[in-house]
Each structure stands twice: as structure tokens, then as C-alpha cells.
Steps between C-alpha positions, in 0.01 A plus 500: 500500500527779242247758417397503136353791291331456176486787259275318248341152447803392285765599748749226607520408868830628615604611850714805552785267612488301163436811274880561478551142379284539185677426171699184372839669572420524878418132546821414681464791749131403544584146592793612736269747678224237536737248644633768732156600610399131551813439708422807711146373552621149580753638743239700686262195512783295650591762753130536598478117530803487723367774721156327517668168593721652770198703637295187503770303678524779758136497549480122506762488774296767702187310461661166600646655810155647591338164427760324730432745782120460457530113488717511821227721668223273386679196626547676842136601518374172394721329773372767750132428418547126488654492842335783690292769344542730808884485477491642134777768480276825480160585614444665158573178334261315724231765434557470111486115525194511712329749269581281201365190697188705591443617130532149371263379767247766415522415131454130583192580721346718227536206247346267742212735560441518118514126475250483787274748314503292178410187700218684684378631160483142371309384803262801448436366148430159627267643773295690237438173318449282808317642798160453675211583265183672611349143514602341839770228459580559143817646338447756225644232267190297567652221704425450872747701713604186682604334163645801325888432532597858403276659766621262764863558401473881570265483797790545741638800315162698464551707808858584397375570148234752643777675707726520196214629285399777753863607530540525117163681465627763756830532294282550189285764664817675603644484152797281598626187334262209565492143401124457409439324162355723227176298510437593859177706547695758714744555216246511230295755684796720574 
């Protein structure tokens, strides 16, 4: 890249390197200098490419050696865990693996709790639409409680639903994450 300076709007764009080539009598010198410049640039690029390739090959060999060592260690650890966890080569490795197993287990447990919360929220919605009305023996949907299939379906879960609801109301009062639906009176009043 060459810096250009313009003295007026009609100036020609000429770099300092090319200024010495202006004029018809200097065309051969200009062409020779340009070819020489391009050859120098091409040679520099070839050298940079050769250096980059050799550097990449060295780095690739180092990475492959490290990968081979790690694959061998993983195979050894896999075999140790598969046969007998207690005979794993180092206590630190056992601790790390145990920690990883514990972390995954905790994550699965959290996901199961969230799924349970969604299911209980769905049961809560059904309970709102199908529970004993003020009139004895009637569901709020207008059918007799004994013939309301939705009410009968959740009958066995109502106590569990009340326990879940009380726990989540307590979480709501404490400002913690809760699973109550947004339509719940406790959420609307908060």
C-alpha cells in the first residue's frame, strides 16, 4: 500500500515509487522495476507460506502427540472405571469423576423437578376447573362429582397438589423461583 497526496482535484494518482517512472522514455525501466517489485513480493509470500506450513506441521505433530497421550489416558481411565471404580489410578481422578457424576446427577434432578412442577401446574389448572362446588355433590363444572371424569382423575393427587402449592407459595413469599402458574391467586396478589 502506498500513501497518496493530492495537491489539487486534477492531480494524477501517483505513488512516490512510481513518480520516477513518469514519461514515455522511462516505460522500460518502469516495467522492469514493477516486475522486480512483484517478484520480491511473490518471493516474500512464498517464504511466508513455507514458514506457515512448516509451523503448522510442527504444531500438528505436537497436537497429535498430545491427543494420542490423552486418548491413551482416557482408555486407561475408562477401563479402570468399567472394572473397578475404587482401583482408579489416583484419588484426584476419582474425586474429579465423582464430582462430574454428581454435577450431572444434580442437573438431571433439577430437570426432573421442573418437569414435575409443570405437571403439577397442569393438575392445578384441572383442579380449578373441576372441584367440589359450594353445592354438595356437585363439581364446579355443573356435573355431579361422582360422574365428573376430570375430578375423579385428579382425586388421588389433590393432597400432593396442596403440598406442592403450599411449598411454592412459600417460595413465592421468599422471593425465590416458584412454579405456580401466573393465574394462581397467590401470584396475582403478589
